[in-house]
PDB file of C-alpha atoms and ligand atoms in Angstrom:
ATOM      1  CA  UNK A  11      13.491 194.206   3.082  1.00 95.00           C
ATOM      2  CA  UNK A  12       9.738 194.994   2.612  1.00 96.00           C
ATOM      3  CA  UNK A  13       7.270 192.007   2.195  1.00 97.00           C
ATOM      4  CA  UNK A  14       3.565 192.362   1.512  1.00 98.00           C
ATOM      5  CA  UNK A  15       1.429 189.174   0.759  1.00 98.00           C
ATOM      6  CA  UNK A  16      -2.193 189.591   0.201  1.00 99.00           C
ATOM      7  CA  UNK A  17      -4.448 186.497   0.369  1.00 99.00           C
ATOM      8  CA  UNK A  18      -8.060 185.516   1.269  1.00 99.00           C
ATOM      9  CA  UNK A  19      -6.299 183.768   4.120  1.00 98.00           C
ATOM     10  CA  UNK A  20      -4.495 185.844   6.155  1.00 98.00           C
ATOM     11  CA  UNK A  21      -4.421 183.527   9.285  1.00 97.00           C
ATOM     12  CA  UNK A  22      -1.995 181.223   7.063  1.00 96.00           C
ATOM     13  CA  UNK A  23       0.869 183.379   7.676  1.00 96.00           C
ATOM     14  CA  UNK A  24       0.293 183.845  11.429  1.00 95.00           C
ATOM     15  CA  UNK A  25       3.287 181.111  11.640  1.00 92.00           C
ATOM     16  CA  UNK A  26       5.904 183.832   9.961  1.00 91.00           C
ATOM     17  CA  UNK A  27       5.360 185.098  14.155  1.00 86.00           C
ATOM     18  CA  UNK A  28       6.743 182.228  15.417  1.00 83.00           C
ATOM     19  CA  UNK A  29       9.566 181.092  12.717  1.00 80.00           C
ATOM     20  CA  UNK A  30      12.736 182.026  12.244  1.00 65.00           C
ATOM     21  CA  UNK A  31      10.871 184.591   9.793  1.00 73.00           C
ATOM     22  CA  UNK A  32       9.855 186.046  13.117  1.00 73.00           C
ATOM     23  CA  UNK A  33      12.754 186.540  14.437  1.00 76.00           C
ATOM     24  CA  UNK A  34      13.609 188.372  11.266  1.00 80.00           C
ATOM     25  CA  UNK A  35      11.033 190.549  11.907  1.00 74.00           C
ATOM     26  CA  UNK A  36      12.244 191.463  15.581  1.00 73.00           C
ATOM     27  CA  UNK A  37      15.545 192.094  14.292  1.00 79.00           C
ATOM     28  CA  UNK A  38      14.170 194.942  12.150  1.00 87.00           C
ATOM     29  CA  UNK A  39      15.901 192.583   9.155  1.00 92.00           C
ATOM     30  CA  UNK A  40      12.411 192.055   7.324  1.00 94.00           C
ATOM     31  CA  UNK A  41       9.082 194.004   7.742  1.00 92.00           C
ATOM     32  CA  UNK A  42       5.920 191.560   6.537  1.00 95.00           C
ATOM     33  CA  UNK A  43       2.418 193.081   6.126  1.00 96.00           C
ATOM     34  CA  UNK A  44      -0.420 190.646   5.517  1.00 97.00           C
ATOM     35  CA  UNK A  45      -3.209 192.277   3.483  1.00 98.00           C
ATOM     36  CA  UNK A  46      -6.595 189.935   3.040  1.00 98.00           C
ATOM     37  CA  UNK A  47      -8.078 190.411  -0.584  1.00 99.00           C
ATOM     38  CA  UNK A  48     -11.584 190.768   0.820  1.00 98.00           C
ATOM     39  CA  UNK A  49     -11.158 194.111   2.188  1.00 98.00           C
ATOM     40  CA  UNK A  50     -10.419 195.090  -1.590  1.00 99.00           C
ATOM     41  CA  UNK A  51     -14.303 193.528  -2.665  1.00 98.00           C
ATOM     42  CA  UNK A  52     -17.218 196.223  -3.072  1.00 96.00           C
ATOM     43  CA  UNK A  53     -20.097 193.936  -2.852  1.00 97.00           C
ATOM     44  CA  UNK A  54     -21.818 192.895   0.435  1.00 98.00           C
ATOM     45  CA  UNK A  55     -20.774 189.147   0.044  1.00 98.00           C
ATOM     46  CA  UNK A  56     -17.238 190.332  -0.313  1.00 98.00           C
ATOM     47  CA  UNK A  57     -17.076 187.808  -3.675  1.00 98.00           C
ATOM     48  CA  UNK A  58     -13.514 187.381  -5.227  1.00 98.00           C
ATOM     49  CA  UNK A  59     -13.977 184.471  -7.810  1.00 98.00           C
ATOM     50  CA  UNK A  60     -16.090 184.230 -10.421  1.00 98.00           C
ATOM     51  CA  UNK A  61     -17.055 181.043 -13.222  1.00 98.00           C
ATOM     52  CA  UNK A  62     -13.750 180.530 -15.834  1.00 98.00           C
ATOM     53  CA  UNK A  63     -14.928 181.874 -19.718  1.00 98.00           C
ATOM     54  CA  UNK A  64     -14.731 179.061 -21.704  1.00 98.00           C
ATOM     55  CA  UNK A  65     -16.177 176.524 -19.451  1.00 98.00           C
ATOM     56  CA  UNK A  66     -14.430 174.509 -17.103  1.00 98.00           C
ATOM     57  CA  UNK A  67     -14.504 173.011 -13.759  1.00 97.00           C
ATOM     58  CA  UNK A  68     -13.760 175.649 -10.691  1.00 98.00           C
ATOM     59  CA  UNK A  69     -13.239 179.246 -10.196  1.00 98.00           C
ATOM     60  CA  UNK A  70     -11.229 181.927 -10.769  1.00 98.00           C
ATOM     61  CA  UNK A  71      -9.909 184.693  -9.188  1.00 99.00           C
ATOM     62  CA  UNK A  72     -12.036 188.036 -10.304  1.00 99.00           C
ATOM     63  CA  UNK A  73      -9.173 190.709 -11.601  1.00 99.00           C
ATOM     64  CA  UNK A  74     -11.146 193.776  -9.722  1.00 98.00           C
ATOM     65  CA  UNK A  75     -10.129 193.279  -5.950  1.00 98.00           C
ATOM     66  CA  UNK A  76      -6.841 192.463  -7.091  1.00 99.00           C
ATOM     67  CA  UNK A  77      -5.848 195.283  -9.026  1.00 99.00           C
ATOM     68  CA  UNK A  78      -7.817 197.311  -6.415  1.00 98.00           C
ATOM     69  CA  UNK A  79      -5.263 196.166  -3.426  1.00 99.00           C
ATOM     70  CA  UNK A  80      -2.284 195.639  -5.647  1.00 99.00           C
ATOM     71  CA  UNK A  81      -2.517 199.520  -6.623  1.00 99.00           C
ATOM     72  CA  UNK A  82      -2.282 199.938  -3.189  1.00 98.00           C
ATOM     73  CA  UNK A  83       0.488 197.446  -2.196  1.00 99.00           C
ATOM     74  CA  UNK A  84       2.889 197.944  -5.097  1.00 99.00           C
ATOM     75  CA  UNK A  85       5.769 200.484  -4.993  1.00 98.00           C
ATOM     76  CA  UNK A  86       7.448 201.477  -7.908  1.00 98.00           C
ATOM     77  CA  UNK A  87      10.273 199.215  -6.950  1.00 98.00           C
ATOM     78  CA  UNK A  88       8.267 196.397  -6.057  1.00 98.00           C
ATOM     79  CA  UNK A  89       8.769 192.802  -7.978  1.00 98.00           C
ATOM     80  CA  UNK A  90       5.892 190.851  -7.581  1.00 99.00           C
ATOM     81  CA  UNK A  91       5.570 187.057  -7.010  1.00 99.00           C
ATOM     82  CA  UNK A  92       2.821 185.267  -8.257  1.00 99.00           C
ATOM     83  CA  UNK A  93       2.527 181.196  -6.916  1.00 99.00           C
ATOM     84  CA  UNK A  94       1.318 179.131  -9.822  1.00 98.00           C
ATOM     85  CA  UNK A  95       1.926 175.340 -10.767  1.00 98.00           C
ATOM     86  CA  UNK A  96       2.106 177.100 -14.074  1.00 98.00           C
ATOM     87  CA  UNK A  97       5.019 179.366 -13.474  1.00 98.00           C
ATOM     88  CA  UNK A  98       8.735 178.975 -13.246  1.00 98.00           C
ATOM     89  CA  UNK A  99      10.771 176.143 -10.656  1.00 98.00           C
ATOM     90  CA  UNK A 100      11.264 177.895  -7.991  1.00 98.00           C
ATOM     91  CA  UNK A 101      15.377 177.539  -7.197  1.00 97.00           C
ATOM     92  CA  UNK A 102      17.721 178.309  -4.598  1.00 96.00           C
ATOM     93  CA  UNK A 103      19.231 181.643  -7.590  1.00 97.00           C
ATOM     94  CA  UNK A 104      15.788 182.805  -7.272  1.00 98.00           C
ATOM     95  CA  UNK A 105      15.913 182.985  -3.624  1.00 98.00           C
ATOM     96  CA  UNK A 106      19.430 184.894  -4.007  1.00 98.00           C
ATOM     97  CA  UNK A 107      17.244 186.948  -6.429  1.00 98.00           C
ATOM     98  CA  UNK A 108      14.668 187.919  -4.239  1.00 98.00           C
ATOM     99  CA  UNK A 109      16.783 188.371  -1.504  1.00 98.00           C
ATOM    100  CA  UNK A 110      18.207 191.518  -3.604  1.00 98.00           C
ATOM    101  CA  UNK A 111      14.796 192.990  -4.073  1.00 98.00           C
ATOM    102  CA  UNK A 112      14.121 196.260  -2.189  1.00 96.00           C
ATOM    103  CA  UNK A 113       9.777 195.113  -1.803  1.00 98.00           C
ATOM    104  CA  UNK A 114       8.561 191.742  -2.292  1.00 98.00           C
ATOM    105  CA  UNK A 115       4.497 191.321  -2.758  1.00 99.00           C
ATOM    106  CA  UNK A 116       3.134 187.997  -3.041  1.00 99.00           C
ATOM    107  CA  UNK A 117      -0.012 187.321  -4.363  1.00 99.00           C
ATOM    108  CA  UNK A 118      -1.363 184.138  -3.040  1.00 99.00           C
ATOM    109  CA  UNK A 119      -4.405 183.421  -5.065  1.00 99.00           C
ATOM    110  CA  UNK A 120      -6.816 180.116  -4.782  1.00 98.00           C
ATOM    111  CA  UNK A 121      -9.874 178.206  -6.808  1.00 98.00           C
ATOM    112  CA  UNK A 122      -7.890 177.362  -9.912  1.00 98.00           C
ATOM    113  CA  UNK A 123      -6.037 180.617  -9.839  1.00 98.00           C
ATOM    114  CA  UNK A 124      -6.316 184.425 -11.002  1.00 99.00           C
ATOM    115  CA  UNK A 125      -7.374 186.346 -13.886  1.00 99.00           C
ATOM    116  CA  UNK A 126      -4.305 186.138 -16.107  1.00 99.00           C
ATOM    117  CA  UNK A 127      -4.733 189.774 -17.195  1.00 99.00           C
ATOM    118  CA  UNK A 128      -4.233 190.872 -13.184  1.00 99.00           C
ATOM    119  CA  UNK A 129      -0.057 189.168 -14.587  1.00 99.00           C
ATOM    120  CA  UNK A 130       0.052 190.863 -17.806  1.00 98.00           C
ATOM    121  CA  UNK A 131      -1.251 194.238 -16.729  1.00 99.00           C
ATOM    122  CA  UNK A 132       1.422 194.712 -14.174  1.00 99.00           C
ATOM    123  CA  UNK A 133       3.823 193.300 -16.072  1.00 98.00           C
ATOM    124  CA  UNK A 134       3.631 196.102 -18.067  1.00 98.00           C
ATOM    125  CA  UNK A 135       5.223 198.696 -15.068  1.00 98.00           C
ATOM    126  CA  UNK A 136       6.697 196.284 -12.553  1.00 98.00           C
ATOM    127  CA  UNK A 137       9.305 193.100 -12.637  1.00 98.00           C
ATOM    128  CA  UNK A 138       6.609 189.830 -11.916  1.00 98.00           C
ATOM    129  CA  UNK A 139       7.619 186.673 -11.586  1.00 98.00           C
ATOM    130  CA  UNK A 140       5.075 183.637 -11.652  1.00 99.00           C
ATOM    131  CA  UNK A 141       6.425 180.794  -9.596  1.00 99.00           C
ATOM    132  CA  UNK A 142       6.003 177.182  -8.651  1.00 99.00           C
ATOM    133  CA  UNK A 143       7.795 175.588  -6.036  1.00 98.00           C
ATOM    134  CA  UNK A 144       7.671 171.956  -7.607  1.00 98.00           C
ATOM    135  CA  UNK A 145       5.877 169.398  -9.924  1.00 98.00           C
ATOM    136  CA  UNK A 146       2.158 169.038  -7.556  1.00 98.00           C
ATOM    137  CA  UNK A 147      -0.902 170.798  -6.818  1.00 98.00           C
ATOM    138  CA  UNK A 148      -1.037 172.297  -3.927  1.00 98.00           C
ATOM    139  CA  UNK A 149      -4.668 174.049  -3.328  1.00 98.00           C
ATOM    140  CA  UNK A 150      -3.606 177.548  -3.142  1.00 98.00           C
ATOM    141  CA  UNK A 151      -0.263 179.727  -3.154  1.00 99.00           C
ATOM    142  CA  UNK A 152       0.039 180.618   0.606  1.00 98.00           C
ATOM    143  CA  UNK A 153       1.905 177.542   1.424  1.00 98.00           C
ATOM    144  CA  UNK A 154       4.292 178.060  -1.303  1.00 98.00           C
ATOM    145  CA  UNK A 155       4.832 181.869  -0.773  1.00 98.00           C
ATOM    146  CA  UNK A 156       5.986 180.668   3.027  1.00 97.00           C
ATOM    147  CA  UNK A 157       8.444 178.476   1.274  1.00 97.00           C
ATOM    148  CA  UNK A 158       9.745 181.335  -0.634  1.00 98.00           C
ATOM    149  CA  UNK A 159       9.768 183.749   1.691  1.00 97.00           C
ATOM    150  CA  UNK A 160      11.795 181.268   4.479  1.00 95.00           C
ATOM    151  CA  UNK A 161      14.378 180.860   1.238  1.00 96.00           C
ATOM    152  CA  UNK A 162      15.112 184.133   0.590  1.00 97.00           C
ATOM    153  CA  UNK A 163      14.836 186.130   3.952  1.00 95.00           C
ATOM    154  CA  UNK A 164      17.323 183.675   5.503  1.00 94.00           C
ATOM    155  CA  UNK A 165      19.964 184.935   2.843  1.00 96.00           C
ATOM    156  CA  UNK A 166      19.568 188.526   4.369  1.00 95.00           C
ATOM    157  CA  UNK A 167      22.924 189.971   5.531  1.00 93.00           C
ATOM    158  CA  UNK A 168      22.650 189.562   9.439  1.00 88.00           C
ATOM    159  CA  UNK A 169      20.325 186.971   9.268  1.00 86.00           C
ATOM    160  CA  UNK A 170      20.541 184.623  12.576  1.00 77.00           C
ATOM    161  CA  UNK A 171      24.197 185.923  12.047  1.00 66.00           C
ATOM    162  CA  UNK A 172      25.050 183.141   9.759  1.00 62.00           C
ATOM    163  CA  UNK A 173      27.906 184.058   7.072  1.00 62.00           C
ATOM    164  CA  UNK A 174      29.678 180.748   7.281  1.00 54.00           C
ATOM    165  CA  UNK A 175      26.923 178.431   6.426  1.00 59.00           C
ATOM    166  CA  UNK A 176      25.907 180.501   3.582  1.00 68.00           C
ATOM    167  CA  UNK A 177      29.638 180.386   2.374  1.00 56.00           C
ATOM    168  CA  UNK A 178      29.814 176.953   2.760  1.00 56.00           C
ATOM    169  CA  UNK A 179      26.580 176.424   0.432  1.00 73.00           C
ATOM    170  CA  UNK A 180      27.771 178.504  -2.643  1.00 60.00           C
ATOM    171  CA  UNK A 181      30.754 176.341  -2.470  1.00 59.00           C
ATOM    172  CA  UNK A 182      28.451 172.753  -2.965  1.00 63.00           C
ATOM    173  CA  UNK A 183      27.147 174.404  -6.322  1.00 73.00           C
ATOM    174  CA  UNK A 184      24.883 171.956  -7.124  1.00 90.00           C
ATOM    175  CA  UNK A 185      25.357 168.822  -5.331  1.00 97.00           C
ATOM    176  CA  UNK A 186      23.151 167.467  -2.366  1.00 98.00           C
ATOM    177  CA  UNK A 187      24.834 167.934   0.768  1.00 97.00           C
ATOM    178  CA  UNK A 188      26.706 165.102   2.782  1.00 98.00           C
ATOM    179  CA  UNK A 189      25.647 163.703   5.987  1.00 98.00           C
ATOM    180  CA  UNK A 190      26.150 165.305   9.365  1.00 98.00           C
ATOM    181  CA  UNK A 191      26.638 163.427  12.948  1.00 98.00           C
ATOM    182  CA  UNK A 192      26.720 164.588  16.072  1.00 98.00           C
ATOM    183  CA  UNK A 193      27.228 162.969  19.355  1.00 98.00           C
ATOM    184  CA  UNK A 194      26.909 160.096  20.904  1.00 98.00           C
ATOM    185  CA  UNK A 195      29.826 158.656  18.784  1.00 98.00           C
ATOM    186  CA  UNK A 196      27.535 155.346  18.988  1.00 98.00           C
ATOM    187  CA  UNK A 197      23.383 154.971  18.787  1.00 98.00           C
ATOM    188  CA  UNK A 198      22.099 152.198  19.184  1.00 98.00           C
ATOM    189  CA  UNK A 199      24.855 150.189  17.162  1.00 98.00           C
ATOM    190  CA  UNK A 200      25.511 152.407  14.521  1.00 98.00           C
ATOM    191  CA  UNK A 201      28.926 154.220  14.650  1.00 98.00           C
ATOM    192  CA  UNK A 202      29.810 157.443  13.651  1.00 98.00           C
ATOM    193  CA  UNK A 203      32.064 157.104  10.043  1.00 98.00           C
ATOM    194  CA  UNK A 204      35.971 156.982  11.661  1.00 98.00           C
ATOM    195  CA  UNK A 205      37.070 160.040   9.422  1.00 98.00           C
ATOM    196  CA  UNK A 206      34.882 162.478  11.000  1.00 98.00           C
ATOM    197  CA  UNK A 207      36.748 161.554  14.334  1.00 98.00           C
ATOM    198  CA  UNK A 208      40.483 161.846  13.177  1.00 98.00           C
ATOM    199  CA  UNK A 209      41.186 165.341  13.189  1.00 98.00           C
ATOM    200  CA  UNK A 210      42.328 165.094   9.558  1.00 98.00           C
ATOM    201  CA  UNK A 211      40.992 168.207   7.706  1.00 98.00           C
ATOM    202  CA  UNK A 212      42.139 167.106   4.412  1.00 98.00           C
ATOM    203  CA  UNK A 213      40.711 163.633   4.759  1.00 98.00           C
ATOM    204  CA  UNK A 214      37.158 164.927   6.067  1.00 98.00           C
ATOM    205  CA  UNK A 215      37.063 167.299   3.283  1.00 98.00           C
ATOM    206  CA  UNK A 216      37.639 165.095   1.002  1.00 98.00           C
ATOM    207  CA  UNK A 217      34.979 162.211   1.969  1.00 98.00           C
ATOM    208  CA  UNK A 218      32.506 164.799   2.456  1.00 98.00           C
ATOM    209  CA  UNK A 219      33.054 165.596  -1.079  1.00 98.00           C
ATOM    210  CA  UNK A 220      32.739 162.029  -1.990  1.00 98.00           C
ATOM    211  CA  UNK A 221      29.306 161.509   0.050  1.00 98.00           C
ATOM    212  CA  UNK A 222      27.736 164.678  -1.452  1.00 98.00           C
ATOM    213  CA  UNK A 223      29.115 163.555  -5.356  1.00 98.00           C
ATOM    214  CA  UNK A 224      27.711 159.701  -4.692  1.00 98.00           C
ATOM    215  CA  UNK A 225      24.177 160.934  -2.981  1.00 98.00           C
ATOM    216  CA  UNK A 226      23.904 163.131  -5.890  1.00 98.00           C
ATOM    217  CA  UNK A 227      24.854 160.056  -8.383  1.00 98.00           C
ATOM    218  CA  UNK A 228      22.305 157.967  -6.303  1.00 98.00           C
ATOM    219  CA  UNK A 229      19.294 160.400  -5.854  1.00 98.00           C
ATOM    220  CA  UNK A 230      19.656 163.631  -8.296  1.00 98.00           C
ATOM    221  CA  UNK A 231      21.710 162.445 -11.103  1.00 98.00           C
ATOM    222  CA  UNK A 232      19.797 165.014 -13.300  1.00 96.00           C
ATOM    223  CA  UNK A 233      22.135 167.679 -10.988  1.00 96.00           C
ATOM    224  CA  UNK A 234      25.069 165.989 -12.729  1.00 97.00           C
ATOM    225  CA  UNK A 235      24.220 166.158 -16.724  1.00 93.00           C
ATOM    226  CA  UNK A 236      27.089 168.731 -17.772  1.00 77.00           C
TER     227      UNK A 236
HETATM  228  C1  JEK B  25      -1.057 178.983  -6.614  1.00 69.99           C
HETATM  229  C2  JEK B  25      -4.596 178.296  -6.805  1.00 69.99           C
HETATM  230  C3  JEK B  25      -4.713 175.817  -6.792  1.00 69.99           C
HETATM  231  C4  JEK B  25      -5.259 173.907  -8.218  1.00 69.99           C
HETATM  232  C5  JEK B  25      -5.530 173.392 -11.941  1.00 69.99           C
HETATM  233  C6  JEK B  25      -4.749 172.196 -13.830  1.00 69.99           C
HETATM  234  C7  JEK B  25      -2.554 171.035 -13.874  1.00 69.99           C
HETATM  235  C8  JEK B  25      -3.383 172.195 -11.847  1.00 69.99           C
HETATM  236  C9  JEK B  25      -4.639 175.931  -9.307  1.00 69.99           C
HETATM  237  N1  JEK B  25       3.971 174.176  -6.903  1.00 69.99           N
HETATM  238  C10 JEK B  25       2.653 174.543  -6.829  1.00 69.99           C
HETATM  239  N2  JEK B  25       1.629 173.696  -6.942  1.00 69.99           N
HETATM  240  N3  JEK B  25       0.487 174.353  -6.861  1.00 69.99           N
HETATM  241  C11 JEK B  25       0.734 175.652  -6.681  1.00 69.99           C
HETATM  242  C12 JEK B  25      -0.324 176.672  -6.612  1.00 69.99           C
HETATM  243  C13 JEK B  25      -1.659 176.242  -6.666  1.00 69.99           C
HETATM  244  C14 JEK B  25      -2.659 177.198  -6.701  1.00 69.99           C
HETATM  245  C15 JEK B  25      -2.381 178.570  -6.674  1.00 69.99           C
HETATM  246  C16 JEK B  25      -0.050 178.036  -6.577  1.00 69.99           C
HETATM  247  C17 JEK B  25      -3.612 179.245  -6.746  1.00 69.99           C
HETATM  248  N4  JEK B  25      -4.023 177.081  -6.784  1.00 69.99           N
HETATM  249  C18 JEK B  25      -4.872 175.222  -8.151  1.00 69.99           C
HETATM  250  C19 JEK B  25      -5.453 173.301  -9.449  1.00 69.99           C
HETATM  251  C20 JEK B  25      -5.238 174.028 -10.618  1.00 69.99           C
HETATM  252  N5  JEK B  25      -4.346 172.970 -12.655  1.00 69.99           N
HETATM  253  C21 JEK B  25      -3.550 171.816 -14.681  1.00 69.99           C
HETATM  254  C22 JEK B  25      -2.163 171.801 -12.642  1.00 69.99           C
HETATM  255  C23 JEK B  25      -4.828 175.323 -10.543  1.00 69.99           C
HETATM  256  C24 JEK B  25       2.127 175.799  -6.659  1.00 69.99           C
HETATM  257  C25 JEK B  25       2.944 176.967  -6.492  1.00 69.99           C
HETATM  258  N6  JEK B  25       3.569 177.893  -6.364  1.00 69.99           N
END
């Protein structure tokens, strides 16, 4: 998979170089390309916002150097992602979405966001999605592209060689996960639940099933209405 993200802060994404995203990369699985909007600007102070029509507090994104590098970055089967606490909940089916796309390009925009026309006028010849990845502002979409991209790029076929897990979490459909232990069978006081010791498949299955059903109950019941 092919991942461009273009951003007037490139240096965000120097992480993806050490995170499992790297490893990704090493592995030939995913090839990432950070583009910075500025070299896309014609004028000496390299300006990408402007004042919002209408009035308003803040900037906005100017719709020039993006359609400038996006005519650049975009292949013809290219979806592109657009952060925004305006768009769609993010979700764990997107991330199986996007992990099906041949080219990813994010466009990470800041100030109060971009020129909604730079949306609607690729709309019009390529698949774009305009995202949030939950209910508070965050001050630009780089940190929640990172999110995205971690969620989908781990779903990769051969990625970190991890079938089972991935299994394993199409099975939960929809509830939180139960809790996991590991040794020593006692810290500081607190035991290890008996049933995880006993070698009974059948029982461990089933009070896993029960933990994940009552911390749903207790935390997300809004994962259990139908
Ligand atoms: C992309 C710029 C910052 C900040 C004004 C007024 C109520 C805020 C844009 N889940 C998510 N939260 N935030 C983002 C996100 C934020 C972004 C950009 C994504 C580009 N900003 C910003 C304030 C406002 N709004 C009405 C909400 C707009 C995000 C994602 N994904």
């Amino acid at each position: 998979m092919k991942i461009d993200i273009v951003s007037i802060f490139p240096g965000y994404f120097d992480v993806l170089e050490l995170s499992l995203l790297g490893k990704a990369a090493k592995s030939k699985l995913v090839d990432v390309t950070v583009h910075d909007l500025r070299d896309a600007t014609t004028d000496v102070h390299k300006s990408v916002d402007d004042t919002p029509y209408g009035g308003g507090a803040g900037m906005v994104m100017s719709p020039e150097p993006w359609g400038t590098m996006l005519d650049g970055v975009l292949q013809e089967d290219s979806w592109l992602v657009v952060p925004s606490p305006a768009g769609q909940l993010f979700s764990q089916s997107l991330a199986v979405e996007f992990s099906q796309a041949p080219h990813l390009v994010f466009a990470c925009g800041r100030y109060e966001g971009i020129d909604q026309r730079v949306v609607e006028h690729y709309r019009t010849t390529h698949r774009v999605v305009e995202v949030s990845v939950g209910d508070y502002v965050l001050n630009g979409g780089e940190v929640a592209a990172l999110a995205m991209m971690e969620a989908t790029v781990r779903l990769l076929p051969g990625f970190m060689g991890n079938p089972e897990s991935l299994v394993e979490e199409s099975h939960e459909k929809g509830l939180l996960e139960y809790p996991s232990f590991t040794k020593p069978r006692t810290w500081r006081g607190l035991d290890v639940p008996e049933v995880l010791l006993s070698g009974n498949h059948d029982a461990i299955r089933t009070w896993r099933e029960e933990q994940s059903l009552e911390r749903t109950r207790q935390v997300r019941p809004d994962l259990l209405e139908d």
